[in-house]
């Protein structure tokens, strides 16, 4: 009889409380909204979360000591010092990356057609990226997690935040969709305003590099907005980002 596989080593995770309360959190592999690189995401009713992996420098190795959630169970030692962080993000930005191939399309499409077109486009892009790296095995020209995520009930509200809709009785959810430029740009402007409100000290510190010492308040405010815009744009597909910046 074959011996049982050894248990997987413990991992250090950091995540918001609403994720912690979930019995199971599935991770989906989806294209990053900006780069298209396959990235792990969790999608729940409470929002979307990007998996970030923080690794210490090799010359400064670290370990994590993890306490068990139950008093009578022993803790664990994570020798590599790698920390996995589920970082909250707006599911609308994740969705915008998936639907970016439909940017400029004037036709309204059912939700499943959007999913099919998105999966085909991003799978082709992933295959092209793999072809540039000979060490990577070429992936199949399918990307099932895209259709799975687009079908989640949690994505309905973000979809309507980005798209114009029309009733269509033959569609599974009774609607057809089209990315709406005005809705998308308004969402991105709100994101910039939110960043400016949420982290004024960080934005101000980063903007100091872009203004002269005796800059006016107007110049400082403009520099701060540019920094916040760049932070938001890190999660916006390139073509949509370029079109958005032409509006201001």
XYZ file of C-alpha atoms in Angstrom, residues 7-214:
208
model
C 0.832 16.922 5.084
C 1.275 20.271 3.408
C 3.383 22.676 5.461
C 1.505 25.483 7.216
C 1.219 28.853 5.487
C 0.941 32.341 6.967
C -2.172 34.199 5.794
C -3.537 37.668 6.468
C -7.069 38.483 5.410
C -10.061 40.665 6.340
C -12.526 39.429 8.934
C -15.314 38.889 6.402
C -13.109 36.379 4.566
C -12.145 34.708 7.825
C -15.789 34.064 8.671
C -16.367 32.142 5.449
C -16.202 28.368 5.813
C -14.333 28.038 2.527
C -12.774 30.642 0.288
C -12.094 29.540 -3.265
C -9.237 31.114 -5.162
C -9.760 31.724 -8.877
C -6.991 32.232 -11.415
C -7.849 35.329 -13.455
C -5.900 37.798 -15.593
C -4.637 40.822 -13.710
C -6.673 43.831 -14.910
C -3.583 45.786 -15.962
C -0.978 43.224 -16.969
C -3.046 40.188 -17.908
C -0.720 38.001 -15.830
C -2.585 35.049 -14.246
C -3.253 35.999 -10.626
C -5.166 34.451 -7.738
C -8.374 36.169 -6.607
C -11.147 35.375 -4.163
C -14.660 36.579 -4.975
C -17.364 36.619 -2.325
C -20.582 38.481 -1.660
C -18.521 40.879 0.459
C -16.202 41.790 -2.420
C -13.114 40.670 -4.301
C -9.641 40.015 -2.924
C -6.290 39.757 -4.660
C -3.753 37.275 -3.338
C -0.448 39.033 -2.707
C 2.623 37.058 -1.672
C 5.205 38.891 0.423
C 8.620 37.238 0.526
C 11.542 38.365 2.701
C 14.888 39.029 1.112
C 17.066 35.930 1.066
C 19.796 37.683 2.994
C 17.326 38.540 5.756
C 15.489 35.268 6.252
C 12.467 35.356 8.523
C 10.076 32.854 10.050
C 6.482 33.097 11.232
C 5.174 31.548 14.436
C 1.481 30.768 13.984
C -0.743 30.181 16.990
C -3.621 27.757 16.662
C -7.144 29.111 16.901
C -7.900 26.373 19.424
C -6.215 26.469 22.812
C -5.369 22.748 22.970
C -3.870 22.517 19.491
C -0.198 23.302 18.882
C 0.920 26.171 16.725
C 3.187 26.029 13.695
C 6.451 27.459 12.478
C 6.626 28.757 8.893
C 10.315 28.719 8.149
C 10.281 30.488 4.788
C 8.756 33.658 6.203
C 6.367 34.002 3.253
C 3.162 35.901 4.010
C 0.035 35.437 1.879
C -2.268 38.453 1.971
C -5.816 38.623 0.621
C -5.997 42.309 -0.232
C -9.475 43.818 -0.802
C -10.184 45.301 -4.213
C -13.258 46.595 -5.984
C -14.789 43.710 -7.957
C -15.732 46.249 -10.633
C -12.031 46.724 -11.436
C -11.532 42.969 -11.647
C -14.553 42.766 -13.932
C -13.321 45.682 -16.050
C -10.137 43.747 -16.748
C -12.114 40.693 -17.826
C -14.386 42.695 -20.120
C -11.679 44.948 -21.578
C -11.776 43.120 -24.956
C -15.344 44.434 -25.325
C -14.235 48.071 -24.969
C -15.673 50.071 -27.855
C -18.138 47.335 -28.811
C -21.531 48.847 -29.608
C -23.585 45.650 -29.541
C -25.387 44.515 -26.418
C -24.522 40.936 -25.445
C -25.911 38.379 -22.993
C -23.791 37.719 -19.951
C -22.707 34.267 -21.121
C -21.569 35.698 -24.472
C -19.461 38.257 -22.614
C -17.915 35.443 -20.591
C -17.161 33.371 -23.681
C -15.522 36.289 -25.510
C -13.502 37.254 -22.432
C -12.278 33.702 -21.840
C -11.246 33.268 -25.474
C -9.380 36.584 -25.596
C -7.525 36.193 -22.309
C -6.660 32.540 -22.951
C -5.115 33.564 -26.267
C -3.156 36.329 -24.540
C -1.951 33.908 -21.868
C -0.777 31.476 -24.537
C 1.127 34.294 -26.230
C 2.826 35.216 -22.950
C 3.767 31.577 -22.367
C 5.225 31.361 -25.868
C 7.607 34.191 -24.984
C 8.997 32.105 -22.118
C 10.247 28.774 -23.411
C 10.403 27.357 -19.879
C 6.633 27.675 -19.453
C 4.367 24.914 -20.684
C 1.860 26.257 -23.223
C -1.584 26.543 -21.582
C -4.771 25.328 -23.190
C -6.812 27.909 -25.075
C -9.497 27.855 -22.417
C -9.871 29.754 -19.165
C -12.831 28.298 -17.259
C -12.434 30.465 -14.145
C -13.388 33.546 -16.178
C -16.816 32.174 -17.059
C -17.261 30.865 -13.519
C -16.559 34.248 -11.938
C -18.687 36.185 -14.421
C -21.613 33.909 -13.575
C -21.355 34.508 -9.818
C -24.308 36.404 -8.295
C -21.778 38.658 -6.548
C -20.729 40.043 -9.947
C -24.193 41.273 -10.909
C -23.951 44.626 -9.130
C -20.408 45.377 -10.407
C -21.533 44.445 -13.913
C -24.349 46.974 -13.781
C -21.940 49.607 -12.425
C -19.879 49.244 -15.603
C -22.436 48.452 -18.271
C -25.480 49.849 -19.958
C -28.253 47.267 -20.013
C -31.331 46.465 -22.031
C -34.076 43.949 -21.279
C -33.885 40.740 -23.282
C -36.362 37.961 -22.419
C -34.253 35.289 -24.122
C -31.190 36.018 -21.953
C -30.658 33.865 -18.880
C -30.950 36.854 -16.532
C -33.305 38.841 -18.750
C -30.673 41.447 -19.666
C -28.027 42.186 -22.273
C -24.956 44.292 -21.529
C -22.492 46.710 -23.098
C -19.579 48.458 -21.428
C -20.632 52.054 -20.858
C -17.819 54.576 -21.282
C -19.477 57.207 -19.088
C -20.083 54.715 -16.264
C -16.528 53.389 -16.432
C -14.919 56.829 -16.406
C -17.180 58.000 -13.569
C -16.202 54.923 -11.552
C -12.492 55.606 -12.084
C -12.855 59.262 -11.088
C -14.610 58.170 -7.893
C -11.771 55.752 -7.218
C -9.246 58.578 -7.482
C -11.282 60.707 -5.068
C -11.492 57.761 -2.678
C -7.715 57.240 -2.740
C -7.143 60.937 -2.033
C -9.475 60.777 0.974
C -8.218 57.452 2.315
C -4.458 58.075 2.226
C -3.744 61.821 2.110
C -0.375 61.554 3.881
C 0.895 58.828 1.559
C -0.303 60.660 -1.540
C 1.203 63.938 -0.358
C 4.565 62.292 0.341
C 4.696 60.671 -3.093
C 3.611 63.851 -4.853
C 6.506 65.849 -3.379
C 8.782 64.409 -6.065
C 6.651 65.962 -8.803
C 6.402 69.576 -7.635
C 8.985 72.309 -6.995
C 9.736 73.344 -3.433
C 7.685 76.548 -3.686
